[in-house]
mmCIF file of C-alpha atoms in Angstrom:
data_model
loop_
_atom_site.group_PDB
_atom_site.id
_atom_site.type_symbol
_atom_site.label_atom_id
_atom_site.label_comp_id
_atom_site.label_asym_id
_atom_site.label_seq_id
_atom_site.Cartn_x
_atom_site.Cartn_y
_atom_site.Cartn_z
ATOM 1 C CA MET A 25 79.305 108.605 114.357
ATOM 2 C CA SER A 26 77.706 106.890 111.443
ATOM 3 C CA GLU A 27 79.074 103.606 110.141
ATOM 4 C CA ILE A 28 81.576 103.911 107.358
ATOM 5 C CA THR A 29 80.473 102.307 104.110
ATOM 6 C CA HIS A 30 81.926 101.733 100.660
ATOM 7 C CA PRO A 31 80.536 100.515 97.381
ATOM 8 C CA THR A 32 82.921 97.815 96.970
ATOM 9 C CA ILE A 33 81.960 96.101 100.212
ATOM 10 C CA LYS A 34 78.640 94.284 100.241
ATOM 11 C CA ASP A 35 77.470 91.552 102.719
ATOM 12 C CA GLY A 36 80.735 91.751 104.667
ATOM 13 C CA TRP A 37 82.937 91.150 101.516
ATOM 14 C CA PHE A 38 85.199 93.527 99.563
ATOM 15 C CA ARG A 39 84.981 92.881 95.948
ATOM 16 C CA GLU A 40 87.731 93.859 93.465
ATOM 17 C CA ILE A 41 86.037 93.600 90.046
ATOM 18 C CA SER A 42 87.727 95.473 87.292
ATOM 19 C CA GLY A 43 88.117 95.255 83.441
ATOM 20 C CA MET A 44 91.808 95.390 84.195
ATOM 21 C CA TRP A 45 91.533 91.483 84.806
ATOM 22 C CA PRO A 46 88.558 90.451 82.826
ATOM 23 C CA GLY A 47 86.448 87.551 83.832
ATOM 24 C CA GLN A 48 87.928 87.243 87.352
ATOM 25 C CA ALA A 49 87.705 88.959 90.689
ATOM 26 C CA MET A 50 89.379 89.017 94.173
ATOM 27 C CA THR A 51 87.133 89.097 97.190
ATOM 28 C CA LEU A 52 88.123 89.390 100.881
ATOM 29 C CA LYS A 53 86.044 89.048 104.030
ATOM 30 C CA VAL A 54 85.904 92.312 105.820
ATOM 31 C CA ASN A 55 85.744 92.667 109.677
ATOM 32 C CA GLN A 56 85.505 96.293 109.803
ATOM 33 C CA ILE A 57 86.193 99.473 107.636
ATOM 34 C CA LEU A 58 88.909 101.504 109.335
ATOM 35 C CA HIS A 59 89.005 104.646 107.011
ATOM 36 C CA HIS A 60 87.591 106.016 103.861
ATOM 37 C CA GLU A 61 88.393 109.282 102.104
ATOM 38 C CA LYS A 62 88.715 110.805 98.693
ATOM 39 C CA SER A 63 91.972 112.480 98.481
ATOM 40 C CA LYS A 64 92.832 115.110 95.920
ATOM 41 C CA TYR A 65 93.704 112.384 93.568
ATOM 42 C CA GLN A 66 92.074 109.062 94.465
ATOM 43 C CA ASP A 67 89.662 107.107 96.609
ATOM 44 C CA VAL A 68 91.383 105.694 99.630
ATOM 45 C CA LEU A 69 89.962 102.690 101.470
ATOM 46 C CA ILE A 70 91.460 100.973 104.455
ATOM 47 C CA PHE A 71 89.774 97.908 106.013
ATOM 48 C CA GLU A 72 90.562 95.084 108.484
ATOM 49 C CA SER A 73 90.130 91.786 106.825
ATOM 50 C CA SER A 74 89.423 88.486 108.465
ATOM 51 C CA ASP A 75 92.573 86.667 107.337
ATOM 52 C CA HIS A 76 94.829 89.148 105.452
ATOM 53 C CA GLY A 77 95.196 91.781 108.150
ATOM 54 C CA THR A 78 94.851 95.449 107.242
ATOM 55 C CA VAL A 79 94.257 96.134 103.595
ATOM 56 C CA LEU A 80 94.933 99.361 101.617
ATOM 57 C CA VAL A 81 92.773 99.887 98.458
ATOM 58 C CA LEU A 82 93.161 102.822 95.981
ATOM 59 C CA ASP A 83 90.491 103.609 93.611
ATOM 60 C CA ASN A 84 88.966 100.114 94.229
ATOM 61 C CA VAL A 85 92.119 98.143 93.599
ATOM 62 C CA ILE A 86 93.973 96.357 96.423
ATOM 63 C CA GLN A 87 97.523 97.993 96.916
ATOM 64 C CA CYS A 88 98.631 95.909 99.763
ATOM 65 C CA THR A 89 97.673 93.617 102.570
ATOM 66 C CA GLU A 90 99.586 92.966 105.751
ATOM 67 C CA ARG A 91 99.657 89.235 105.070
ATOM 68 C CA ASP A 92 101.481 89.219 101.763
ATOM 69 C CA GLU A 93 102.816 92.803 100.910
ATOM 70 C CA PHE A 94 106.462 91.643 101.673
ATOM 71 C CA ALA A 95 106.469 89.380 98.550
ATOM 72 C CA TYR A 96 106.119 92.602 96.452
ATOM 73 C CA GLN A 97 107.977 94.974 98.500
ATOM 74 C CA GLU A 98 111.106 92.830 98.936
ATOM 75 C CA MET A 99 111.285 91.815 95.258
ATOM 76 C CA ILE A 100 110.843 95.327 93.709
ATOM 77 C CA THR A 101 113.506 96.552 95.925
ATOM 78 C CA HIS A 102 116.194 93.927 96.356
ATOM 79 C CA LEU A 103 116.309 92.860 92.767
ATOM 80 C CA ALA A 104 117.652 96.364 92.002
ATOM 81 C CA MET A 105 119.529 96.959 95.208
ATOM 82 C CA ASN A 106 121.500 93.668 94.924
ATOM 83 C CA ALA A 107 122.094 94.108 91.195
ATOM 84 C CA HIS A 108 124.253 97.197 91.961
ATOM 85 C CA PRO A 109 127.843 96.861 93.608
ATOM 86 C CA ASN A 110 127.380 99.857 95.954
ATOM 87 C CA PRO A 111 123.943 101.727 96.049
ATOM 88 C CA LYS A 112 124.346 104.766 98.017
ATOM 89 C CA LYS A 113 121.488 107.108 96.842
ATOM 90 C CA VAL A 114 118.082 105.739 96.038
ATOM 91 C CA LEU A 115 114.943 107.407 94.704
ATOM 92 C CA VAL A 116 111.461 105.827 95.203
ATOM 93 C CA ILE A 117 108.698 107.161 92.853
ATOM 94 C CA GLY A 118 105.288 106.555 94.426
ATOM 95 C CA GLY A 119 105.413 103.912 97.381
ATOM 96 C CA GLY A 120 103.601 106.121 99.791
ATOM 97 C CA ASP A 121 102.775 103.185 102.020
ATOM 98 C CA GLY A 122 106.467 103.118 102.952
ATOM 99 C CA GLY A 123 106.943 99.521 102.175
ATOM 100 C CA VAL A 124 109.726 99.967 99.550
ATOM 101 C CA LEU A 125 111.554 102.471 101.844
ATOM 102 C CA ARG A 126 111.447 99.810 104.676
ATOM 103 C CA GLU A 127 113.439 97.484 102.306
ATOM 104 C CA VAL A 128 115.791 100.076 100.927
ATOM 105 C CA VAL A 129 117.064 101.016 104.286
ATOM 106 C CA LYS A 130 118.024 97.450 105.081
ATOM 107 C CA HIS A 131 121.178 97.992 102.889
ATOM 108 C CA SER A 132 123.900 99.467 104.965
ATOM 109 C CA THR A 133 125.469 101.219 101.849
ATOM 110 C CA VAL A 134 122.524 103.474 101.504
ATOM 111 C CA GLU A 135 123.326 107.062 102.517
ATOM 112 C CA SER A 136 120.226 108.817 101.206
ATOM 113 C CA ALA A 137 116.812 107.469 100.339
ATOM 114 C CA ILE A 138 114.192 109.906 98.825
ATOM 115 C CA LEU A 139 110.568 109.144 98.257
ATOM 116 C CA CYS A 140 108.509 111.164 95.861
ATOM 117 C CA ASP A 141 104.680 110.733 95.965
ATOM 118 C CA ILE A 142 102.109 113.164 94.865
ATOM 119 C CA ASP A 143 99.455 112.116 97.274
ATOM 120 C CA GLU A 144 100.042 112.966 100.906
ATOM 121 C CA ALA A 145 96.961 111.112 102.025
ATOM 122 C CA VAL A 146 98.593 107.707 101.222
ATOM 123 C CA ILE A 147 101.556 108.603 103.394
ATOM 124 C CA ARG A 148 99.601 109.989 106.259
ATOM 125 C CA LEU A 149 97.188 107.131 106.405
ATOM 126 C CA SER A 150 99.824 104.507 106.001
ATOM 127 C CA LYS A 151 101.562 105.929 109.015
ATOM 128 C CA LYS A 152 98.421 105.491 110.945
ATOM 129 C CA TYR A 153 97.137 102.179 109.705
ATOM 130 C CA LEU A 154 100.129 100.194 108.389
ATOM 131 C CA PRO A 155 103.020 100.982 110.920
ATOM 132 C CA GLY A 156 104.676 97.602 109.756
ATOM 133 C CA MET A 157 105.221 99.167 106.323
ATOM 134 C CA SER A 158 105.606 102.823 107.082
ATOM 135 C CA ILE A 159 108.364 102.097 109.603
ATOM 136 C CA GLY A 160 110.646 103.029 106.609
ATOM 137 C CA PHE A 161 109.731 106.770 107.045
ATOM 138 C CA GLN A 162 111.421 106.767 110.451
ATOM 139 C CA HIS A 163 114.987 106.055 109.199
ATOM 140 C CA PRO A 164 117.249 108.992 109.561
ATOM 141 C CA ASN A 165 118.536 108.663 105.886
ATOM 142 C CA VAL A 166 115.013 108.951 104.414
ATOM 143 C CA SER A 167 113.430 112.165 103.176
ATOM 144 C CA VAL A 168 109.992 112.770 101.524
ATOM 145 C CA HIS A 169 109.184 114.955 98.589
ATOM 146 C CA ILE A 170 105.293 115.414 98.031
ATOM 147 C CA GLY A 171 104.983 116.375 94.485
ATOM 148 C CA ASP A 172 105.032 115.262 90.742
ATOM 149 C CA GLY A 173 107.513 112.504 90.007
ATOM 150 C CA PHE A 174 107.942 113.336 86.499
ATOM 151 C CA GLN A 175 108.933 116.964 87.383
ATOM 152 C CA PHE A 176 111.269 115.613 90.076
ATOM 153 C CA LEU A 177 112.981 113.466 87.606
ATOM 154 C CA LYS A 178 113.404 116.360 85.102
ATOM 155 C CA GLU A 179 115.368 118.242 87.666
ATOM 156 C CA ARG A 180 117.802 115.411 88.491
ATOM 157 C CA LYS A 181 120.669 114.381 86.292
ATOM 158 C CA GLU A 182 123.033 111.440 87.096
ATOM 159 C CA GLU A 183 122.063 111.623 90.713
ATOM 160 C CA PHE A 184 120.782 108.158 91.759
ATOM 161 C CA ASP A 185 122.174 104.754 91.870
ATOM 162 C CA ILE A 186 118.883 103.023 92.103
ATOM 163 C CA ILE A 187 115.439 104.197 91.157
ATOM 164 C CA ILE A 188 112.343 102.281 91.994
ATOM 165 C CA THR A 189 108.972 103.041 90.478
ATOM 166 C CA ASP A 190 106.251 101.691 92.956
ATOM 167 C CA SER A 191 102.925 102.669 91.497
ATOM 168 C CA SER A 192 99.330 101.823 91.873
ATOM 169 C CA ASP A 193 96.855 100.807 89.166
ATOM 170 C CA PRO A 194 95.515 103.476 86.859
ATOM 171 C CA GLU A 195 92.592 103.535 84.561
ATOM 172 C CA GLY A 196 93.210 105.439 81.444
ATOM 173 C CA PRO A 197 96.750 106.466 80.649
ATOM 174 C CA ALA A 198 98.006 106.171 77.141
ATOM 175 C CA GLU A 199 100.651 103.642 75.990
ATOM 176 C CA SER A 200 102.756 106.206 74.349
ATOM 177 C CA LEU A 201 102.769 108.283 77.566
ATOM 178 C CA PHE A 202 104.235 105.587 79.662
ATOM 179 C CA GLN A 203 106.905 104.332 77.483
ATOM 180 C CA LYS A 204 110.113 105.908 76.169
ATOM 181 C CA PRO A 205 109.862 109.459 77.514
ATOM 182 C CA TYR A 206 109.648 108.247 81.099
ATOM 183 C CA PHE A 207 112.485 105.570 80.778
ATOM 184 C CA GLU A 208 114.700 108.354 79.195
ATOM 185 C CA LEU A 209 114.102 110.504 82.295
ATOM 186 C CA LEU A 210 114.833 107.489 84.560
ATOM 187 C CA TYR A 211 118.102 106.857 82.484
ATOM 188 C CA GLY A 212 119.175 110.503 82.724
ATOM 189 C CA ALA A 213 118.654 110.656 86.510
ATOM 190 C CA LEU A 214 120.808 107.462 87.007
ATOM 191 C CA ARG A 215 124.474 107.579 87.664
ATOM 192 C CA GLU A 216 126.819 105.405 85.625
ATOM 193 C CA GLY A 217 125.982 101.740 86.387
ATOM 194 C CA GLY A 218 122.621 102.603 87.804
ATOM 195 C CA VAL A 219 119.660 100.329 87.999
ATOM 196 C CA ILE A 220 115.816 100.864 87.916
ATOM 197 C CA THR A 221 112.988 98.524 88.726
ATOM 198 C CA THR A 222 109.340 99.216 87.806
ATOM 199 C CA GLN A 223 106.305 97.116 87.544
ATOM 200 C CA GLY A 224 106.128 95.593 84.184
ATOM 201 C CA CYS A 225 103.440 97.900 82.966
ATOM 202 C CA SER A 226 102.040 99.014 79.685
ATOM 203 C CA PHE A 227 98.928 100.518 78.274
ATOM 204 C CA SER A 228 97.035 100.752 74.879
ATOM 205 C CA PHE A 229 95.194 104.029 74.954
ATOM 206 C CA LEU A 230 94.997 107.062 72.717
ATOM 207 C CA PRO A 231 97.465 109.851 73.522
ATOM 208 C CA VAL A 232 95.521 112.540 75.349
ATOM 209 C CA ALA A 233 97.977 115.054 76.575
ATOM 210 C CA PHE A 234 101.560 114.840 77.790
ATOM 211 C CA ALA A 235 100.306 116.222 81.121
ATOM 212 C CA VAL A 236 98.696 112.752 81.805
ATOM 213 C CA PHE A 237 102.111 111.342 81.867
ATOM 214 C CA LEU A 238 103.512 113.986 83.968
ATOM 215 C CA ARG A 239 101.128 112.989 86.693
ATOM 216 C CA LEU A 240 101.251 109.274 86.030
ATOM 217 C CA SER A 241 104.877 109.002 86.822
ATOM 218 C CA ALA A 242 104.343 110.121 90.501
ATOM 219 C CA SER A 243 101.254 107.974 91.102
ATOM 220 C CA PRO A 244 99.388 106.288 88.300
ATOM 221 C CA ALA A 245 96.126 106.604 90.179
ATOM 222 C CA VAL A 246 96.694 110.377 89.529
ATOM 223 C CA GLY A 247 96.925 109.588 85.761
ATOM 224 C CA PHE A 248 93.369 108.111 86.045
ATOM 225 C CA TRP A 249 92.085 111.413 87.742
ATOM 226 C CA PHE A 250 93.708 113.601 85.176
ATOM 227 C CA PHE A 251 92.579 111.482 82.264
ATOM 228 C CA ALA A 252 88.988 111.804 83.489
ATOM 229 C CA GLN A 253 89.308 115.660 83.180
ATOM 230 C CA GLN A 254 91.016 115.276 79.588
ATOM 231 C CA SER A 255 88.627 112.633 78.188
ATOM 232 C CA ALA A 256 85.651 115.018 78.903
ATOM 233 C CA ARG A 257 87.064 117.304 76.114
ATOM 234 C CA ILE A 258 87.400 114.551 73.549
ATOM 235 C CA ASP A 259 84.534 113.354 71.213
ATOM 236 C CA CYS A 260 84.746 109.484 71.643
ATOM 237 C CA PRO A 261 81.761 107.646 70.201
ATOM 238 C CA ARG A 262 82.451 104.236 71.434
ATOM 239 C CA THR A 263 83.913 102.624 74.579
ATOM 240 C CA LEU A 264 85.100 99.237 76.072
ATOM 241 C CA PHE A 265 84.432 100.406 79.577
ATOM 242 C CA SER A 266 82.720 103.342 81.242
ATOM 243 C CA PRO A 267 83.078 106.086 82.010
ATOM 244 C CA PHE A 268 86.001 107.065 79.652
ATOM 245 C CA PRO A 269 84.921 106.475 75.902
ATOM 246 C CA CYS A 270 87.959 106.470 73.583
ATOM 247 C CA PRO A 271 87.856 105.519 69.736
ATOM 248 C CA GLU A 272 91.513 104.209 69.710
ATOM 249 C CA LEU A 273 91.011 102.128 72.884
ATOM 250 C CA THR A 274 92.183 98.506 72.120
ATOM 251 C CA TYR A 275 92.769 97.064 75.644
ATOM 252 C CA PRO A 276 91.782 97.633 79.072
ATOM 253 C CA PRO A 277 94.604 99.271 80.982
ATOM 254 C CA HIS A 278 97.006 97.222 82.877
ATOM 255 C CA LEU A 279 99.657 98.098 85.435
ATOM 256 C CA ALA A 280 99.475 95.265 88.017
ATOM 257 C CA GLU A 281 100.265 92.980 85.246
ATOM 258 C CA ASN A 282 101.360 89.353 84.922
ATOM 259 C CA GLN A 283 102.227 86.683 82.407
ATOM 260 C CA TRP A 284 98.746 85.186 82.518
ATOM 261 C CA LEU A 285 96.865 88.249 81.569
ATOM 262 C CA HIS A 286 99.067 90.850 79.942
ATOM 263 C CA LEU A 287 101.899 89.077 78.007
ATOM 264 C CA SER A 288 101.612 91.252 74.750
ATOM 265 C CA LEU A 289 101.756 94.306 76.970
ATOM 266 C CA ILE A 290 104.865 93.097 78.827
ATOM 267 C CA ALA A 291 106.503 92.526 75.375
ATOM 268 C CA SER A 292 105.604 95.999 74.294
ATOM 269 C CA LEU A 293 107.046 97.564 77.364
ATOM 270 C CA ARG A 294 110.274 95.494 77.277
ATOM 271 C CA LYS A 295 110.817 96.721 73.621
ATOM 272 C CA SER A 296 110.307 100.328 74.789
ATOM 273 C CA CYS A 297 112.902 99.698 77.703
ATOM 274 C CA LEU A 298 115.367 98.358 75.111
ATOM 275 C CA GLU A 299 115.260 101.608 73.192
ATOM 276 C CA VAL A 300 116.714 103.243 76.213
ATOM 277 C CA PHE A 301 118.673 100.963 78.496
ATOM 278 C CA PRO A 302 121.308 98.429 77.205
ATOM 279 C CA THR A 303 120.355 95.872 79.863
ATOM 280 C CA VAL A 304 116.588 94.891 80.226
ATOM 281 C CA GLU A 305 115.327 91.827 82.097
ATOM 282 C CA TYR A 306 111.790 90.733 83.294
ATOM 283 C CA ALA A 307 111.246 89.078 86.677
ATOM 284 C CA TYR A 308 108.131 88.368 88.663
ATOM 285 C CA THR A 309 106.943 87.435 92.151
ATOM 286 C CA THR A 310 104.030 85.681 93.461
ATOM 287 C CA ILE A 311 101.505 87.295 95.687
ATOM 288 C CA PRO A 312 97.974 85.954 96.426
ATOM 289 C CA THR A 313 96.035 89.119 96.577
ATOM 290 C CA TYR A 314 97.247 90.618 93.307
ATOM 291 C CA PRO A 315 95.420 89.560 89.953
ATOM 292 C CA SER A 316 96.141 85.808 89.166
ATOM 293 C CA GLY A 317 98.536 85.821 92.135
ATOM 294 C CA GLN A 318 101.552 87.283 90.227
ATOM 295 C CA ILE A 319 103.078 90.639 89.393
ATOM 296 C CA GLY A 320 106.140 91.310 87.243
ATOM 297 C CA PHE A 321 108.981 93.998 87.167
ATOM 298 C CA MET A 322 111.343 95.376 84.480
ATOM 299 C CA VAL A 323 114.962 95.549 85.842
ATOM 300 C CA CYS A 324 117.024 97.790 83.690
ATOM 301 C CA CYS A 325 120.724 98.841 83.994
ATOM 302 C CA LYS A 326 122.771 101.552 82.371
ATOM 303 C CA ASP A 327 125.763 99.116 82.101
ATOM 304 C CA SER A 328 125.514 96.856 79.078
ATOM 305 C CA LYS A 329 127.849 94.288 80.760
ATOM 306 C CA ARG A 330 125.816 94.037 83.910
ATOM 307 C CA ASP A 331 123.937 90.691 84.632
ATOM 308 C CA VAL A 332 121.160 91.840 86.826
ATOM 309 C CA LYS A 333 119.889 88.264 87.145
ATOM 310 C CA GLU A 334 122.931 87.486 89.169
ATOM 311 C CA PRO A 335 123.100 89.403 92.586
ATOM 312 C CA LEU A 336 126.413 91.179 92.940
ATOM 313 C CA ARG A 337 125.814 91.446 96.769
ATOM 314 C CA SER A 338 124.023 89.101 98.937
ATOM 315 C CA TRP A 339 123.336 88.524 102.672
ATOM 316 C CA SER A 340 124.347 85.412 104.500
ATOM 317 C CA PRO A 341 121.415 82.791 105.020
ATOM 318 C CA GLU A 342 121.157 84.016 108.537
ATOM 319 C CA GLU A 343 120.922 87.536 107.481
ATOM 320 C CA GLU A 344 118.314 86.693 104.806
ATOM 321 C CA GLU A 345 116.271 85.012 107.349
ATOM 322 C CA LYS A 346 116.373 87.971 109.594
ATOM 323 C CA LEU A 347 115.866 90.692 107.127
ATOM 324 C CA CYS A 348 113.509 89.111 104.536
ATOM 325 C CA ARG A 349 110.419 86.848 104.396
ATOM 326 C CA TYR A 350 110.504 86.127 100.619
ATOM 327 C CA TYR A 351 113.720 87.435 98.995
ATOM 328 C CA ASN A 352 116.877 85.466 98.957
ATOM 329 C CA LYS A 353 119.769 85.230 96.542
ATOM 330 C CA GLU A 354 118.249 81.943 94.931
ATOM 331 C CA ILE A 355 114.915 83.505 94.428
ATOM 332 C CA HIS A 356 116.700 86.430 92.904
ATOM 333 C CA ARG A 357 118.117 84.218 90.157
ATOM 334 C CA ALA A 358 114.850 82.175 89.934
ATOM 335 C CA SER A 359 112.523 85.178 89.412
ATOM 336 C CA PHE A 360 114.023 85.676 85.904
ATOM 337 C CA VAL A 361 113.341 82.045 84.874
ATOM 338 C CA LEU A 362 110.218 82.323 82.929
ATOM 339 C CA PRO A 363 107.794 79.481 81.655
ATOM 340 C CA THR A 364 108.093 78.436 78.145
ATOM 341 C CA PHE A 365 105.154 80.498 76.845
ATOM 342 C CA ALA A 366 106.470 83.738 78.440
ATOM 343 C CA ARG A 367 110.060 83.190 77.535
ATOM 344 C CA THR A 368 109.044 82.644 73.930
ATOM 345 C CA ALA A 369 106.711 85.745 73.695
ATOM 346 C CA LEU A 370 109.439 88.007 75.390
ATOM 347 C CA ARG A 371 112.465 86.720 73.374
#
């Protein structure tokens, strides 16, 4: 069998270089490449690193490492779950690695947790190479739907207490296609008092076709793939990055955002959320292998009187230490406390 290679790995180092975080890059030392394939929707790379355990990379962007994944999985999940008094039915859009499911089923109130992801390859490979994350798939209250997240939401009305959008980094979706329409669907699929969390993401691209958005909602990497098909039909004389030239392009795309790189985009998304949800807050977590070591979340609720910054439910300190490595009720509150420059921009 020939040795597995990948263009992002040179001289024993994985390099994450992208216009999504200009002027900086992440490198990880590679012990061995475990798997590489091109699924129907995206490039999937899994390698064993020297210091971060197994690493999952989609379309050349780090999705998770065994060393620090819990900082993301726990926060995107428990910020929503503990802002609800009694979450029984939960939907996860994306999240094929199973990490969010693992966190969701730690809550004894949960009677049903559904994961909807369009790419079966991520689920299949995570079960094989990331057992510590994919263990969530084994829970009896979990079910999996392989398909389009947007279409799935269209068919659900007032069904879920919690919806968590756990998505990977796209390259090419339009800002207008990832704003109000998606959040309106989320709002409609929530029961009264329901809560959502999503990566604090936004885009500044020309509208191409609404179908881009349909695929984006299930897995943003799919939006990247579909945008490639659509962009080939558009006459775009100039570009900021290759291979998708678009005349209205004003920024590189950003999904794995943070206050240091994408503050104006966070503000834009927050505005869009406020057009749909009466309660909208921005929180963040620290995670070393994401750009600038940080990623943020929008936390939204259908209840105008709900303070999502204050956990309605909490574990004892002993339970927290048993169940979580990052999240606790103090960090729940603290995650909404922003530095002055970010607080001012988002006011």
